PDB file of C-alpha atoms in Angstrom:
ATOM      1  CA  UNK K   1     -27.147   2.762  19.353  1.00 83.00           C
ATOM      2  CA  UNK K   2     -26.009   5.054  16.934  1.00 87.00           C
ATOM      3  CA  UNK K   3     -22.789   6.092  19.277  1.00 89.00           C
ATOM      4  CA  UNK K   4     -22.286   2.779  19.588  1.00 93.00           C
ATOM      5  CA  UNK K   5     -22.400   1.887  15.870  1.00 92.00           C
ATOM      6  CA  UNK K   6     -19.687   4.832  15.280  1.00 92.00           C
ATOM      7  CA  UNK K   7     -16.991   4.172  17.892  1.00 93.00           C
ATOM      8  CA  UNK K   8     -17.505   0.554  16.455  1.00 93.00           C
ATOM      9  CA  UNK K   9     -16.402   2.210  13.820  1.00 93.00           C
ATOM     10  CA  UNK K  10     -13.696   4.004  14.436  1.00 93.00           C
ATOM     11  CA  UNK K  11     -12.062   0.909  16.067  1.00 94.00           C
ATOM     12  CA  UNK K  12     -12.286  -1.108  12.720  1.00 94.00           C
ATOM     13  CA  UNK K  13     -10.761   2.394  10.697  1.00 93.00           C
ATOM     14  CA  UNK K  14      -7.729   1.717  12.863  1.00 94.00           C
ATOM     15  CA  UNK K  15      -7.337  -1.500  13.115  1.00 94.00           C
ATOM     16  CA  UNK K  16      -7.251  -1.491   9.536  1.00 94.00           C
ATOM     17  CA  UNK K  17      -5.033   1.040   9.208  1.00 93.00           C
ATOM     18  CA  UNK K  18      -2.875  -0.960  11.568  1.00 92.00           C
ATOM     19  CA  UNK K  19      -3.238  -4.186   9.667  1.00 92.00           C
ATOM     20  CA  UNK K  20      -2.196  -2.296   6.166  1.00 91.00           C
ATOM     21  CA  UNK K  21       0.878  -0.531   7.846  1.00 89.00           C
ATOM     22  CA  UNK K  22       1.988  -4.205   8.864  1.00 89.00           C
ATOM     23  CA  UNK K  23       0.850  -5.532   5.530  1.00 89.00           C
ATOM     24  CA  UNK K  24       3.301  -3.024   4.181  1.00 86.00           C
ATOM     25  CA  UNK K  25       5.961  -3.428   6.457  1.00 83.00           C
ATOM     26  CA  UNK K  26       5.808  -7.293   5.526  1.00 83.00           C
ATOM     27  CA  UNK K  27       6.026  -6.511   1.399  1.00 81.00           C
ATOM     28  CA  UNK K  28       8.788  -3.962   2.169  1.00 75.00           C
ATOM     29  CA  UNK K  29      10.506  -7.009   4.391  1.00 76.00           C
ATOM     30  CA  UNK K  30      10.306  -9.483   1.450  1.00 74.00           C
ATOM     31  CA  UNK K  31      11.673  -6.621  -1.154  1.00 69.00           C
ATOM     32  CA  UNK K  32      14.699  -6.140   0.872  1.00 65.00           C
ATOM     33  CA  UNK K  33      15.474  -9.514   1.368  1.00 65.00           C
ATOM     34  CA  UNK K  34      15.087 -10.684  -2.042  1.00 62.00           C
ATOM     35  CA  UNK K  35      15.172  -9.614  -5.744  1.00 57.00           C
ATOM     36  CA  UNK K  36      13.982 -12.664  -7.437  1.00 59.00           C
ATOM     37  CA  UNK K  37      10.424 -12.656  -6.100  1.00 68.00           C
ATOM     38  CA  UNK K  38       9.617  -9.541  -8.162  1.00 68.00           C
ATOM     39  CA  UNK K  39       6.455 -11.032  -9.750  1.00 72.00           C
ATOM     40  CA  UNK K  40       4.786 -12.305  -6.437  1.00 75.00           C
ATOM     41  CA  UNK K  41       6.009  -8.750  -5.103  1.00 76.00           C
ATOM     42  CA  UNK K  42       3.971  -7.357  -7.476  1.00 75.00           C
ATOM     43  CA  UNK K  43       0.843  -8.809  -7.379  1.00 80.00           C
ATOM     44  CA  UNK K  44       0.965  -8.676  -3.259  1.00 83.00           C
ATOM     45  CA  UNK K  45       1.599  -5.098  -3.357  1.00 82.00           C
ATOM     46  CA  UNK K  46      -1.465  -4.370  -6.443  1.00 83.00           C
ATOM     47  CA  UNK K  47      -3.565  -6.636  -3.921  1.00 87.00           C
ATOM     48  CA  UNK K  48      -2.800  -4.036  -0.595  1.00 88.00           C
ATOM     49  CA  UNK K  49      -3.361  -1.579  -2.736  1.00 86.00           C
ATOM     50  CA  UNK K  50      -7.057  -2.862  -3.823  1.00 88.00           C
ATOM     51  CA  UNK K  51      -7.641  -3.443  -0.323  1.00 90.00           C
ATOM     52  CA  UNK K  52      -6.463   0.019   0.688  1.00 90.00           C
ATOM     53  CA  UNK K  53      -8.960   1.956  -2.012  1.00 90.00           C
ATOM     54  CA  UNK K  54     -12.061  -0.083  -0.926  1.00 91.00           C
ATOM     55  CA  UNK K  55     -11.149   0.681   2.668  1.00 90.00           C
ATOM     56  CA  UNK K  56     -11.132   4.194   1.580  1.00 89.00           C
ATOM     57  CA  UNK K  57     -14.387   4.206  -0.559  1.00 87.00           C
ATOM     58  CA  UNK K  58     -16.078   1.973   2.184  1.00 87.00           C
ATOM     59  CA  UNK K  59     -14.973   2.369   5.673  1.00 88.00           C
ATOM     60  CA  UNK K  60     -13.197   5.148   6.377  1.00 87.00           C
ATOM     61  CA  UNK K  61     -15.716   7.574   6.434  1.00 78.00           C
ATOM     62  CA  UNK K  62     -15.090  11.059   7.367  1.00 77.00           C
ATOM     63  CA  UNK K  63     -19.150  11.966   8.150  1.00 80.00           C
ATOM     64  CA  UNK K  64     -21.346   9.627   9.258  1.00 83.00           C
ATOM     65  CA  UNK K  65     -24.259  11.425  10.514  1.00 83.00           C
ATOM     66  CA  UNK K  66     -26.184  14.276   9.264  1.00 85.00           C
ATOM     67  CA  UNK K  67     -26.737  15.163  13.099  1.00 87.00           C
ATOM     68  CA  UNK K  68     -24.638  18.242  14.470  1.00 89.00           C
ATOM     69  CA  UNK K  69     -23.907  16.448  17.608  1.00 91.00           C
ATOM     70  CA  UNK K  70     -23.441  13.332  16.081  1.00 90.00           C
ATOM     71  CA  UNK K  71     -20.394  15.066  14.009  1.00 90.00           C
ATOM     72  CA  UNK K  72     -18.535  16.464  16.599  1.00 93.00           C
ATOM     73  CA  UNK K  73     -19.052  13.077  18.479  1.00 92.00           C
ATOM     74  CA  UNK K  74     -17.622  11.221  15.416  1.00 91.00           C
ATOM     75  CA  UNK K  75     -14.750  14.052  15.267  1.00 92.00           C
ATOM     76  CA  UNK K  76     -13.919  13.626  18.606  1.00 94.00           C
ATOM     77  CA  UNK K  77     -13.475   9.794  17.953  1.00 92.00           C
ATOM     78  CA  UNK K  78     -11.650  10.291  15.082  1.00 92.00           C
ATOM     79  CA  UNK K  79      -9.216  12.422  16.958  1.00 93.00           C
ATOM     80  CA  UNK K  80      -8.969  10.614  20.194  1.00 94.00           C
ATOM     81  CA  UNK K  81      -7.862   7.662  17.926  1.00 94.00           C
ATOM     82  CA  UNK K  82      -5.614   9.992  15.794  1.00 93.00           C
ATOM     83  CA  UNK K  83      -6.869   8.637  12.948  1.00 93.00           C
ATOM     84  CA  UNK K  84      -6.426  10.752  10.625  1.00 90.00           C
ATOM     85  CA  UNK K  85      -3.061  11.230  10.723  1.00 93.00           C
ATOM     86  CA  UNK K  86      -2.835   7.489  10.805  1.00 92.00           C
ATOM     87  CA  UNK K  87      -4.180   7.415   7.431  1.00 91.00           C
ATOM     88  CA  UNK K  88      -2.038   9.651   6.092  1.00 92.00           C
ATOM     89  CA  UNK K  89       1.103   7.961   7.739  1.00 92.00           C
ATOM     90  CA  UNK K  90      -0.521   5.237   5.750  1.00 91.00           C
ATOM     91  CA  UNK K  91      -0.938   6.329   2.470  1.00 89.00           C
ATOM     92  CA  UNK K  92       3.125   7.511   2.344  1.00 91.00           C
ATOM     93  CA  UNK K  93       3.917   4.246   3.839  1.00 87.00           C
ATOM     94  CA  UNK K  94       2.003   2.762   1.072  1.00 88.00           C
ATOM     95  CA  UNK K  95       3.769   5.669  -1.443  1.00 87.00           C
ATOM     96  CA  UNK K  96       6.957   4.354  -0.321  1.00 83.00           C
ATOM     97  CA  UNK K  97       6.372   0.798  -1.277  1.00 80.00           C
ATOM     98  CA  UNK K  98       4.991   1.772  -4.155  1.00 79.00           C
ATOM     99  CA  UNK K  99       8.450   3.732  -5.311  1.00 81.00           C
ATOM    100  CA  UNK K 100      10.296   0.724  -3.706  1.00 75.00           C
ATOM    101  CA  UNK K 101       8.773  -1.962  -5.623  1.00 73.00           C
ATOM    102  CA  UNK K 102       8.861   0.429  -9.074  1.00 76.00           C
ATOM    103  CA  UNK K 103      12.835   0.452  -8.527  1.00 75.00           C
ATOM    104  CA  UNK K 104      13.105  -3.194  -8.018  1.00 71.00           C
ATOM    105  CA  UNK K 105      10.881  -3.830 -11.258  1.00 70.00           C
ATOM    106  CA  UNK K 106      13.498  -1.490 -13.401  1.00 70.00           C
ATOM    107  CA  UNK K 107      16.383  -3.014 -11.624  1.00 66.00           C
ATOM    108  CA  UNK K 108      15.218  -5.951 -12.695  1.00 61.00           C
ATOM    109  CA  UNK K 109      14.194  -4.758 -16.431  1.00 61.00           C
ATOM    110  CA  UNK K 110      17.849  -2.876 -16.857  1.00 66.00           C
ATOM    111  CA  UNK K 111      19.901  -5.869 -15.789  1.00 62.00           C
ATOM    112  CA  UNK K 112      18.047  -8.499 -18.430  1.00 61.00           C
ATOM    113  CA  UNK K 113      18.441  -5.962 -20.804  1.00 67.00           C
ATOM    114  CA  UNK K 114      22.121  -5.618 -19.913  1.00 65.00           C
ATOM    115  CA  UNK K 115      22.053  -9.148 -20.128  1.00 65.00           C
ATOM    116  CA  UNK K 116      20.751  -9.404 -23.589  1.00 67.00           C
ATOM    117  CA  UNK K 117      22.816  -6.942 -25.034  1.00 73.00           C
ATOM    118  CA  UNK K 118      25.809  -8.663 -23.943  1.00 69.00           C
ATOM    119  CA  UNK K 119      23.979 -12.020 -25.741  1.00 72.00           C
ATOM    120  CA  UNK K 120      23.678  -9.685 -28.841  1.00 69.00           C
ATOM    121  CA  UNK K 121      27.015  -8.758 -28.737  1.00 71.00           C
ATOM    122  CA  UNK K 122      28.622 -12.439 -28.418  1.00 71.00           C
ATOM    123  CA  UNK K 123      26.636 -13.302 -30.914  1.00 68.00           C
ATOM    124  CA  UNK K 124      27.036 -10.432 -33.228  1.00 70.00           C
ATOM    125  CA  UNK K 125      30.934 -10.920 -33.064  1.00 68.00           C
ATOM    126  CA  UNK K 126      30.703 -14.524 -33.458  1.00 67.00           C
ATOM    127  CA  UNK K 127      28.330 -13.973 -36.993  1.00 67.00           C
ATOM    128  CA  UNK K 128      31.037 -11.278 -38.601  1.00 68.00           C
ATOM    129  CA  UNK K 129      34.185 -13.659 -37.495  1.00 62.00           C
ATOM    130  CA  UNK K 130      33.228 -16.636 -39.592  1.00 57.00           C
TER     131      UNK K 130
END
């Protein structure tokens, strides 16, 4: 039961793994195709990323026995599966994003300020001409 219980899972470690690297993919999608959805970008990303610690913290164990044999049988799952270098595919796909969206954010923040300097400007000139 116990054997059972850990390939059971391994198979949920990467199909999660699978379903945040297309979570990921999708966010990375949406920041390509548009700028103006920065806030919803935002909070979709902070919510993979939430989703992504408590996977860490609560599934993807790295010991799950205190059984010799029961270690090397999780091991050998683990690497059959290749999941750990899944994960850390993972976590600089989720790095990436994570850069991505921060550039988009002070795109965003240097063009309105751009913007309101210009404002200040128009307005500054029109003040000292009357």
């Amino acid at each position: 039961t116990m054997y059972c219980r850990m390939a059971e899972l391994c198979l949920l470690q990467r199909a999660s793994i699978h379903s945040f690297s297309s979570e990921v993919t999708k966010v990375s999608d949406m920041l390509l195709q548009s700028e103006r959805n920065r806030e919803e970008l935002r909070r979709t990303t902070e919510e993979i990323y939430k989703h992504y610690i408590f996977f860490i913290n609560r599934i993807y164990f790295r010991e799950v026995t205190a059984q010799e044999q029961g270690i090397e049988i999780f091991d050998k799952m683990q690497s059959v599966m290749r999941l750990h270098e899944e994960a850390k595919d993972l976590e600089a796909e989720l790095d990436e994003l994570h850069k991505i969206s921060v550039l988009s954010e002070e795109r965003g923040q240097s063009w309105q300020a751009h913007f309101l300097t210009m404002i200040a400007t128009v307005l500054n000139n029109s003040c000292t001409s009357n």
